[in-house]
XYZ file of C-alpha atoms in Angstrom:
716
model
C -12.214 117.599 107.993
C -11.511 118.836 104.464
C -9.780 121.688 102.788
C -9.892 123.440 99.434
C -6.926 123.428 97.106
C -5.939 126.069 94.569
C -8.720 128.602 94.617
C -8.630 131.041 91.710
C -10.721 134.185 91.181
C -14.195 133.382 89.918
C -13.771 129.626 90.264
C -15.371 127.490 92.953
C -12.941 124.889 94.221
C -14.144 121.403 95.046
C -13.403 120.038 98.513
C -10.479 117.644 98.577
C -10.151 115.162 101.458
C -7.174 115.551 103.705
C -4.281 113.387 102.589
C -3.685 112.087 106.110
C -4.390 113.506 109.549
C -2.221 116.425 110.489
C 0.252 114.531 112.664
C 1.087 112.037 109.909
C 0.949 114.557 107.067
C 3.402 116.937 108.693
C 6.179 114.411 108.374
C 6.156 114.638 104.575
C 5.507 118.323 103.998
C 9.199 119.096 103.987
C 10.700 119.607 100.543
C 13.648 117.437 101.519
C 11.361 114.604 102.599
C 9.507 114.681 99.290
C 12.839 114.746 97.464
C 13.881 111.555 99.232
C 10.534 109.979 98.401
C 11.014 110.922 94.741
C 14.490 109.385 94.791
C 13.051 106.264 96.393
C 10.532 105.736 93.615
C 13.207 106.474 90.999
C 15.435 103.854 92.581
C 12.551 101.391 92.491
C 12.172 101.995 88.742
C 15.877 101.290 88.238
C 15.726 98.166 90.399
C 12.838 96.775 88.350
C 14.382 97.514 84.941
C 18.160 97.310 85.424
C 18.224 94.196 83.221
C 17.780 96.380 80.129
C 21.462 97.273 80.416
C 22.303 93.775 79.130
C 20.138 94.172 76.021
C 21.397 95.029 72.558
C 20.012 96.838 69.554
C 17.050 95.178 67.839
C 16.252 94.665 64.176
C 12.840 96.294 64.690
C 13.082 100.082 64.229
C 16.423 100.349 66.098
C 18.134 100.129 62.721
C 16.027 102.996 61.416
C 16.630 105.137 64.480
C 20.273 104.364 65.242
C 22.313 101.516 63.801
C 21.613 102.119 60.091
C 20.893 105.846 60.273
C 24.141 107.459 59.164
C 23.174 110.978 60.231
C 22.525 109.707 63.764
C 25.762 107.732 63.843
C 27.673 110.994 63.346
C 26.487 112.115 66.765
C 25.144 115.548 67.573
C 26.090 117.896 64.722
C 24.734 121.082 63.217
C 23.597 119.521 59.959
C 22.182 116.592 61.941
C 20.071 118.986 63.993
C 18.801 120.649 60.805
C 17.954 117.228 59.384
C 16.119 116.284 62.591
C 13.796 119.291 62.341
C 13.044 118.745 58.641
C 12.818 114.953 58.450
C 9.693 112.802 58.428
C 11.677 109.568 58.557
C 10.210 106.675 60.553
C 6.778 108.062 59.635
C 6.931 110.759 62.322
C 8.014 114.309 62.908
C 9.859 114.038 66.196
C 13.009 116.172 66.049
C 13.821 115.955 69.755
C 13.805 112.172 69.545
C 16.373 112.299 66.750
C 18.489 114.756 68.728
C 18.315 112.469 71.771
C 19.606 109.527 69.738
C 22.370 111.690 68.277
C 23.369 112.823 71.754
C 23.509 109.197 72.863
C 25.894 108.394 70.018
C 28.039 111.370 71.032
C 28.111 110.144 74.628
C 28.189 106.372 74.212
C 29.042 105.656 70.590
C 27.267 102.522 69.397
C 27.475 100.685 72.717
C 23.831 99.720 73.367
C 24.349 99.783 77.127
C 24.707 103.567 77.086
C 21.556 104.002 75.010
C 19.631 101.728 77.365
C 21.014 103.583 80.384
C 19.602 106.852 79.074
C 16.134 105.327 78.642
C 16.328 103.732 82.090
C 17.243 107.038 83.732
C 14.412 108.791 81.899
C 11.933 106.203 83.173
C 13.248 106.683 86.706
C 12.886 110.451 86.286
C 9.313 109.978 85.064
C 8.447 107.911 88.137
C 9.871 110.663 90.352
C 8.018 113.385 88.420
C 4.735 111.490 88.667
C 5.181 111.327 92.433
C 6.017 115.024 92.705
C 3.058 116.000 90.535
C 0.536 113.866 92.430
C 1.917 114.903 95.820
C 1.647 118.577 94.922
C -1.725 118.345 93.185
C -3.478 116.229 95.807
C -1.631 117.024 99.006
C -1.454 113.260 99.603
C 2.218 112.274 99.312
C 1.801 108.714 100.597
C -0.834 107.916 98.023
C 1.257 109.684 95.396
C 4.175 107.467 96.342
C 2.067 104.326 95.971
C 0.754 105.332 92.533
C 4.232 106.288 91.324
C 5.620 102.992 92.625
C 3.093 101.052 90.533
C 4.106 103.074 87.487
C 7.788 102.499 88.244
C 7.586 98.702 88.248
C 4.643 97.622 86.088
C 5.685 95.074 83.409
C 3.566 96.793 80.749
C 6.106 99.626 80.756
C 9.103 97.404 79.979
C 8.623 97.949 76.251
C 8.937 101.725 76.590
C 12.115 101.365 78.652
C 13.847 98.394 77.000
C 13.239 99.321 73.359
C 15.751 101.938 72.256
C 13.386 103.033 69.488
C 10.863 103.977 72.179
C 13.119 106.695 73.507
C 10.394 108.889 72.104
C 7.939 107.443 74.594
C 9.877 108.018 77.824
C 11.134 111.402 76.599
C 7.665 112.582 75.559
C 6.176 111.668 78.933
C 9.119 113.317 80.705
C 8.229 116.683 79.181
C 4.519 115.995 79.619
C 4.928 115.413 83.350
C 7.001 118.566 83.636
C 4.100 120.393 81.998
C 1.612 118.853 84.419
C 3.802 119.833 87.355
C 4.001 123.376 85.974
C 0.210 123.378 85.593
C -0.235 122.962 89.345
C 1.575 126.287 89.721
C -0.696 127.850 87.123
C -3.734 126.475 88.971
C -2.594 128.167 92.177
C -2.111 131.539 90.496
C -3.170 131.726 86.831
C -0.885 133.900 84.703
C 0.014 134.027 81.028
C 3.654 133.313 81.778
C 2.798 130.167 83.698
C 0.535 128.904 80.915
C 3.384 129.613 78.486
C 5.617 127.273 80.494
C 2.947 124.560 80.319
C 2.618 125.104 76.565
C 6.387 124.936 76.106
C 6.569 121.622 77.956
C 3.714 120.256 75.864
C 5.390 121.404 72.644
C 8.609 119.669 73.667
C 6.630 116.536 74.462
C 4.942 116.538 71.059
C 8.323 117.010 69.365
C 9.345 113.686 70.911
C 6.153 111.754 70.155
C 2.615 112.958 69.406
C 1.100 110.723 72.091
C 0.198 113.524 74.495
C -2.131 115.397 72.134
C -4.791 114.649 74.744
C -2.895 116.494 77.491
C -5.274 119.515 77.491
C -8.186 117.134 78.148
C -6.276 115.445 80.968
C -5.685 118.878 82.499
C -9.418 119.579 82.307
C -10.019 116.371 84.258
C -7.477 117.509 86.831
C -9.309 120.819 87.089
C -12.304 118.830 88.323
C -10.199 116.766 90.721
C -7.838 117.218 92.502
C -7.271 120.866 91.598
C -10.866 121.862 92.338
C -11.066 124.514 89.629
C -14.441 123.638 88.095
C -16.731 126.646 88.703
C -20.036 126.299 90.455
C -22.954 126.175 87.971
C -24.468 129.267 89.546
C -23.203 131.766 92.083
C -24.723 134.627 94.036
C -23.219 138.035 93.405
C -24.090 141.563 94.469
C -26.398 141.784 91.476
C -28.174 138.513 92.039
C -27.549 134.997 90.750
C -25.358 134.286 87.736
C -27.492 132.132 85.407
C -26.362 128.738 84.113
C -24.667 128.704 80.719
C -25.814 125.146 80.037
C -24.572 121.747 81.259
C -21.030 122.467 80.094
C -21.108 126.165 80.798
C -18.839 126.040 83.865
C -16.116 124.441 81.759
C -15.996 127.191 79.133
C -13.433 129.412 80.937
C -11.236 126.391 81.653
C -11.317 125.353 77.997
C -10.659 128.860 76.713
C -7.643 129.377 78.949
C -6.088 126.264 77.380
C -6.366 127.451 73.792
C -2.569 127.365 73.256
C -2.550 123.709 74.288
C -5.467 122.792 72.029
C -3.744 124.645 69.172
C -0.603 122.569 69.730
C -2.694 119.401 69.723
C -4.371 120.332 66.449
C -1.069 121.201 64.768
C 0.526 117.986 65.988
C -2.394 115.908 64.688
C -2.109 117.433 61.215
C 1.664 116.932 61.050
C 1.398 113.384 62.364
C -1.267 112.332 59.869
C 0.829 113.727 57.019
C 3.992 112.006 58.271
C 2.276 108.669 58.885
C 0.596 108.733 55.493
C 3.801 109.687 53.708
C 5.700 106.974 55.579
C 3.168 104.331 54.555
C 2.277 103.506 58.157
C -1.364 104.579 57.997
C -3.905 101.905 57.064
C -6.755 102.831 54.731
C -10.384 101.996 55.447
C -10.242 99.671 52.444
C -7.703 97.573 54.370
C -9.490 97.799 57.729
C -13.079 99.007 57.749
C -14.747 101.048 60.455
C -16.530 98.076 62.086
C -13.335 96.023 62.563
C -11.607 99.107 63.955
C -14.386 99.829 66.445
C -14.506 96.184 67.523
C -10.751 96.066 67.944
C -10.767 99.347 69.888
C -13.287 98.013 72.406
C -11.441 94.691 72.676
C -8.180 96.584 73.164
C -9.638 98.598 76.053
C -10.576 95.328 77.703
C -7.150 93.845 77.023
C -5.355 96.893 78.429
C -7.434 96.628 81.611
C -6.741 92.913 81.862
C -2.998 93.362 81.463
C -3.028 96.156 84.043
C -4.424 93.761 86.635
C -2.729 90.577 85.416
C 0.207 91.358 83.095
C 0.531 88.134 81.097
C 1.374 87.146 77.518
C 3.086 90.476 76.868
C 4.516 90.784 73.364
C 6.287 93.358 71.233
C 3.580 93.086 68.569
C -0.083 92.087 68.745
C -1.265 91.781 65.132
C -4.562 93.293 64.058
C -7.106 90.443 63.992
C -8.109 88.989 60.635
C -11.789 89.163 61.638
C -13.550 91.533 64.072
C -13.042 90.337 67.687
C -16.724 90.464 68.605
C -16.405 88.579 71.909
C -13.528 90.800 73.043
C -15.457 93.862 71.895
C -18.457 92.819 73.997
C -16.258 92.415 77.068
C -14.553 95.750 76.401
C -17.860 97.553 75.889
C -19.195 96.126 79.151
C -16.124 97.303 81.035
C -16.073 100.759 79.443
C -19.762 101.391 80.095
C -19.850 99.714 83.497
C -16.800 101.429 84.940
C -17.862 104.713 83.383
C -21.266 104.410 85.070
C -19.568 103.582 88.371
C -17.305 106.602 88.037
C -20.293 108.893 87.438
C -22.140 107.450 90.421
C -19.120 108.095 92.629
C -18.240 111.481 91.107
C -19.201 113.476 94.210
C -17.718 111.397 96.998
C -14.925 109.674 95.045
C -14.068 111.913 92.053
C -10.716 110.199 91.613
C -12.473 107.126 90.156
C -14.055 109.109 87.323
C -10.942 111.214 86.716
C -8.600 108.228 86.659
C -10.933 106.243 84.414
C -11.394 109.070 81.898
C -7.638 109.763 81.977
C -7.070 106.148 80.950
C -9.799 106.111 78.281
C -8.966 109.503 76.796
C -5.190 109.171 76.713
C -5.559 105.959 74.694
C -7.814 107.538 72.052
C -4.981 108.584 69.675
C -3.639 105.011 69.554
C -6.740 102.890 70.105
C -6.968 102.124 66.395
C -9.834 104.201 65.023
C -7.124 105.903 62.997
C -5.131 102.767 62.245
C -1.358 103.182 62.154
C 0.819 100.126 61.620
C -0.336 96.524 61.821
C -0.788 96.214 65.592
C -4.091 95.878 67.410
C -2.615 97.328 70.617
C 0.845 97.857 72.121
C 2.358 97.772 75.588
C 4.097 101.085 74.952
C 0.759 102.816 74.403
C -0.109 102.200 78.085
C 2.845 104.216 79.409
C 0.903 107.450 80.018
C -2.733 106.218 80.143
C -2.059 103.709 82.936
C -1.233 106.603 85.274
C -4.965 107.289 85.469
C -5.618 103.697 86.544
C -2.916 103.893 89.218
C -4.507 107.042 90.649
C -7.994 105.532 90.649
C -6.783 102.298 92.253
C -4.619 103.831 94.986
C -7.113 106.502 96.040
C -9.883 103.891 96.027
C -7.888 101.650 98.366
C -7.340 104.589 100.696
C -10.997 105.606 100.577
C -12.103 102.057 101.356
C -9.671 101.847 104.261
C -10.862 105.221 105.536
C -14.501 104.069 105.513
C -13.465 100.918 107.359
C -11.554 103.025 109.907
C -14.599 105.188 110.603
C -16.918 102.223 110.984
C -14.547 100.070 113.044
C -13.104 102.892 115.084
C -9.465 102.258 114.118
C -6.867 104.965 114.662
C -5.612 107.310 111.965
C -2.824 104.839 111.051
C -5.335 102.275 109.745
C -5.628 103.626 106.153
C -1.890 104.207 106.030
C -1.152 100.602 106.992
C -3.714 99.228 104.530
C -2.189 101.334 101.741
C 1.343 100.278 102.686
C 0.397 96.602 102.734
C -1.482 96.806 99.410
C 1.366 98.702 97.741
C 4.008 96.348 99.085
C 2.017 93.335 97.880
C 1.449 94.807 94.414
C 5.026 95.974 93.936
C 6.404 92.711 95.290
C 4.250 90.772 92.826
C 5.017 92.966 89.813
C 8.800 93.344 90.108
C 9.622 89.656 89.397
C 7.347 89.734 86.347
C 9.116 92.882 85.168
C 12.504 91.190 85.591
C 11.332 88.270 83.440
C 9.866 90.595 80.812
C 13.036 92.685 80.737
C 15.083 89.588 79.865
C 12.830 89.023 76.850
C 14.315 92.147 75.258
C 17.863 90.770 75.291
C 18.062 90.377 71.509
C 15.822 90.139 68.453
C 15.639 86.348 68.332
C 14.614 86.075 71.999
C 12.118 88.916 71.626
C 10.255 87.505 68.630
C 10.374 83.912 69.814
C 8.647 85.165 72.962
C 6.109 87.082 70.862
C 5.261 83.896 68.955
C 4.857 82.006 72.225
C 2.603 84.736 73.665
C 0.303 85.377 70.689
C -1.458 83.508 67.890
C -1.197 83.923 64.121
C 1.536 86.510 64.543
C 2.837 86.819 60.997
C 4.773 89.972 61.876
C 6.714 88.170 64.604
C 7.468 85.317 62.186
C 8.800 87.819 59.663
C 10.904 89.629 62.222
C 12.267 86.400 63.673
C 13.271 85.432 60.145
C 15.070 88.745 59.750
C 16.926 88.190 63.029
C 17.909 84.639 62.035
C 19.089 85.935 58.670
C 21.391 88.386 60.416
C 22.895 85.380 62.208
C 23.363 83.767 58.756
C 20.859 81.040 59.574
C 19.286 81.424 56.150
C 17.355 78.160 56.081
C 15.584 78.909 59.369
C 14.971 82.495 58.227
C 13.277 81.241 55.067
C 11.058 78.964 57.158
C 9.901 81.960 59.204
C 9.121 84.032 56.115
C 7.079 81.169 54.677
C 5.275 80.763 58.016
C 4.357 84.463 57.894
C 2.916 84.033 54.391
C 0.893 80.991 55.422
C -0.848 83.171 58.003
C -1.107 86.263 55.801
C -0.531 85.514 52.098
C -0.713 89.239 51.344
C 1.976 90.457 53.724
C 4.383 92.393 51.464
C 7.255 92.505 53.958
C 7.488 88.701 54.041
C 7.825 88.616 50.259
C 10.337 91.457 50.418
C 12.454 89.712 53.029
C 12.400 86.462 51.062
C 13.666 88.404 48.075
C 16.417 89.955 50.180
C 17.568 86.499 51.287
C 17.800 85.260 47.714
C 19.516 88.456 46.607
C 22.033 88.134 49.414
C 22.782 84.551 48.313
C 23.322 85.658 44.703
C 20.191 83.879 43.468
C 19.063 86.877 41.461
C 16.613 85.119 39.141
C 14.781 83.528 42.068
C 14.659 86.858 43.887
C 12.568 88.464 41.140
C 9.294 86.736 42.002
C 9.069 87.686 45.722
C 10.139 91.260 44.959
C 7.458 91.491 42.272
C 4.836 90.219 44.730
C 5.947 92.782 47.307
C 5.699 95.558 44.716
C 2.237 94.395 43.675
C 1.019 94.416 47.290
C 2.592 97.754 48.247
C 3.651 99.929 45.340
C 4.283 102.881 47.688
C 7.211 101.210 49.445
C 10.447 102.135 47.627
C 12.455 99.229 49.061
C 10.993 96.343 47.009
C 11.110 98.485 43.868
C 14.748 99.366 44.498
C 15.821 95.810 45.219
C 13.893 94.434 42.263
C 15.915 96.862 40.172
C 19.138 95.652 41.821
C 18.298 92.017 41.050
C 17.546 92.863 37.416
C 20.799 94.813 37.114
C 22.774 91.839 38.437
C 21.091 89.694 35.771
C 22.387 92.014 33.052
C 19.044 93.716 32.493
C 20.418 97.179 33.232
C 17.706 99.253 31.551
C 14.909 97.424 33.383
C 16.807 97.606 36.635
C 17.308 101.359 36.392
C 13.621 101.859 35.571
C 12.556 100.123 38.793
C 15.056 102.138 40.833
C 13.654 105.311 39.266
C 10.184 104.161 40.306
C 11.474 103.674 43.848
C 12.816 107.219 43.853
C 9.501 108.539 42.561
C 7.605 106.612 45.256
C 9.651 108.318 47.978
C 11.258 111.646 47.047
C 13.393 111.385 50.183
C 14.791 107.918 49.410
C 18.526 108.632 49.303
C 19.615 105.007 48.857
C 17.690 104.797 45.584
C 19.637 107.760 44.177
C 22.876 106.081 45.225
C 21.875 102.769 43.629
C 20.830 104.520 40.409
C 24.141 106.374 40.382
C 26.045 103.096 40.646
C 24.105 101.620 37.736
C 24.698 104.707 35.613
C 28.385 104.617 36.495
C 28.695 100.955 35.551
C 27.077 101.655 32.182
C 29.560 104.458 31.481
C 27.284 107.448 32.084
C 29.574 109.196 34.547
C 28.039 112.671 34.414
C 24.559 111.309 35.156
C 26.018 109.062 37.845
C 27.702 111.978 39.598
C 24.455 113.957 39.490
C 22.618 111.010 41.047
C 25.225 110.653 43.807
C 24.929 114.374 44.533
C 21.140 114.011 44.725
C 21.552 111.178 47.242
C 23.942 113.241 49.338
C 21.610 116.239 49.275
C 18.954 114.035 50.847
C 21.345 112.290 53.237
C 24.782 113.923 53.608
C 25.866 111.026 55.835
C 25.248 108.229 53.309
C 28.693 106.634 53.237
C 28.098 104.443 50.174
C 27.143 107.509 48.093
C 30.350 109.315 49.082
C 32.378 106.209 48.246
C 30.706 105.638 44.890
C 31.073 109.300 44.030
C 34.786 108.931 44.752
C 34.967 105.984 42.355
C 33.116 107.941 39.663
C 35.443 110.921 40.104
C 38.417 108.574 39.898
C 37.153 107.176 36.617
C 36.629 110.719 35.369
C 40.259 111.523 36.211
C 39.578 113.799 39.173
C 41.952 112.282 41.721
C 41.724 115.155 44.196
C 37.930 115.028 44.196
C 38.061 111.256 44.590
C 40.420 111.590 47.574
C 38.035 114.044 49.230
C 35.109 111.655 48.723
C 37.041 108.699 50.149
C 38.131 110.794 53.129
C 34.529 111.825 53.754
C 33.481 108.176 53.531
C 35.930 107.333 56.291
C 34.680 110.170 58.485
C 31.241 108.576 58.372
C 32.263 104.910 58.273
C 35.808 104.547 59.646
C 35.843 100.785 59.009
C 35.220 101.062 55.265
C 38.060 98.877 53.944
C 37.944 99.873 50.272
C 37.788 103.589 51.048
C 40.746 103.190 53.417
C 42.794 101.432 50.757
C 41.789 103.746 47.914
C 42.674 106.866 49.867
C 46.060 105.298 50.617
C 46.599 104.490 46.942
C 45.796 108.073 45.947
C 48.126 109.457 48.608
C 50.877 107.180 47.297
C 50.567 108.682 43.825
C 51.109 112.134 45.358
C 54.274 111.055 47.244
C 52.625 110.854 50.675
C 54.195 107.466 51.254
C 54.034 107.237 55.030
C 50.386 108.267 55.172
C 49.647 105.717 52.462
C 51.480 102.939 54.330
C 49.495 103.727 57.480
C 46.234 103.441 55.552
C 47.284 100.140 53.910
C 48.055 98.727 57.336
C 44.745 99.974 58.671
C 42.960 98.264 55.775
C 44.645 95.006 56.745
C 43.740 95.511 60.384
C 40.114 95.863 59.308
C 40.279 92.903 56.915
C 43.386 90.665 57.200
C 42.400 88.953 53.961
C 42.368 92.137 51.908
C 45.097 91.232 49.388
C 45.489 94.584 47.533
C 46.764 96.326 50.677
C 49.127 93.431 51.416
C 50.458 93.525 47.850
C 50.988 97.282 47.993
C 52.968 97.017 51.236
C 55.103 94.277 49.711
C 55.879 96.486 46.702
C 56.983 99.219 49.082
C 59.123 96.789 51.066
C 57.113 97.394 54.232
C 56.239 94.578 56.655
C 52.685 93.348 56.879
C 51.015 90.764 59.122
C 50.766 87.263 57.733
C 47.587 86.641 55.716
C 44.899 84.279 57.000
C 45.320 80.699 55.883
C 42.083 80.729 53.904
C 42.711 84.057 52.141
C 42.900 84.024 48.309
C 46.185 84.908 46.672
C 44.917 88.261 45.423
C 41.415 89.349 46.267
C 41.585 92.140 43.719
C 42.533 90.053 40.735
C 44.950 92.910 39.976
C 42.409 94.465 37.655
C 41.910 97.814 39.355
C 45.153 99.616 38.664
C 46.256 102.060 41.337
C 43.070 101.661 43.388
C 40.896 98.801 44.451
C 37.690 100.857 44.367
C 37.510 101.300 40.601
C 34.555 98.914 40.843
C 32.458 101.016 43.218
C 30.283 99.737 46.021
C 27.613 97.591 44.421
C 24.074 97.947 45.692
C 23.259 94.874 47.733
C 20.446 93.567 49.914
C 19.510 95.612 52.946
C 19.070 93.979 56.323
C 15.680 92.286 56.419
C 13.126 94.293 58.350
C 9.453 95.250 58.252
C 8.032 98.684 57.693
C 8.464 101.091 60.620
C 6.147 100.468 63.546
C 4.920 104.029 63.108
C 4.579 104.579 66.830
């Protein structure tokens, strides 16, 4: 027995097998029953990934998205929302992702548990939405439950859930699944309003991450199966037979109706290419030619399939191979062609094989590496949406095989159901422990990149990132070893040179820092960071004119580089050019109104220019953005003291000491006022200020120093 789903005028619907016999199917037709099934699969997702709540922020992109992004750390604000919609930071235009991170800060502050909880709940919601979509589209809720359960627990999805920077991934798929669910309503009764809802969901998805640019093509596959909307090639009418329009003729109406979705895809592709190129994430064909890209793409397809079946050696970064992976490409080509041929052979009696396979292949196209973004050859996070096609193909194939066995062996209707339940239970039971282990890998940066080095070969990026993480722990010797290991593998990796320079700069070894910064500049002149820090090193060596020239080059390389304007302003201020310095600070704050160091340095410049009220406003703004800024706290207190606001000043001096018990200027000021102060630490110097700054400690500004070591954005 079979039935036809979602007939629409003028379209011939394909027959779709019954989900289960009527007596078993009736039990899950209730909306409440499906709700409980959706909650069950959501709970399974939480059970598999709850370990992410123990993880912290990472030094790989999390700093760019949250911990070092001042506008995000302010929480959800009006000017932050404007910035989100106009920014191409992190080599992407994804305003809803920025707003999501801002909302997290508003809700949870900088506690990573809250940020991880949001991602975990979104993954659980996605598992539930996948179930609801498949159950509605296919009329087979038990198979939908099995496919959604595989999605909920598969270890390849840990990266999307555990990495705070991949909020864009889970959020993008959330809106994409809502759009697919809405599309089932459109398929039942096509109407412009319903297509508008689908388009809105797709637009929201693309504003989180441009991964789902292939969604219109996935919907075309779903038109073939399970929605049964592909028209018959010819049909008899009152006037005779409608002639064929060609092999693809029946698809023309289905393509045309989706023109708003294809328009969104095209617009997103253009914006993404511009953002990736401007952010320096896009690789040129001079760096990676077409042949290596094609070979890597085929090898990656094979690797994705292998990790779907046997998820092993998972890593946060798989570096692009130094030479074309010909053996892997041969395996991948065999799998792509072989499984594609099998899908075509089974297209009539088992259309789910072809649909699931093409869903997997097509959804990976934007990130398979033909257009190379970043240094990775593949990524676990890229499988988050494409693997859904594999889950559908696998689950429906198991059911179909069990159904054939039932017919031949004469088993009752419960046979396929029991086979599916046993297969699902076995798969889920095998995958969940692996997911628990993989979740623990994301505990912190050191653990993450040590695991990446153990799981991959010649991973210079992981060496560099492990060095950055060790540097943050002040293990400078071990960090230097990791940077040198990265350069032994890839002597032309600019970020390793840059990070080595940062280490030397941080240690005050300015002369030694020049060489690695110069190498980094030579290898990547478009990156403003090495240029800026080379200028900082030169300035510290007393070569102010040279230093300022390099910082100006950094600003020219990236017109949106606010830190460079701040650093240039400091150098101008220290050389007595206050008017130019103030203009440079204003330029920095125009680009990034939440850059605390620029507000602080502007306050110092205004103080030197004699504008005490303006300086007080700048210090107050600094503290709004960075409440633990010791010098700004003290300086604002000192300025309030000069205007007879003694009690407010005393409170600020005490707060400065609470932030830094060894901060001698605040202790001295309290002593002069006859106010008690906590005892200084035993190892504190007698007067950290040297008593050279007059009424304020901040007459010396906030010197530009080394940033936290990190590679270029992942660009994903």
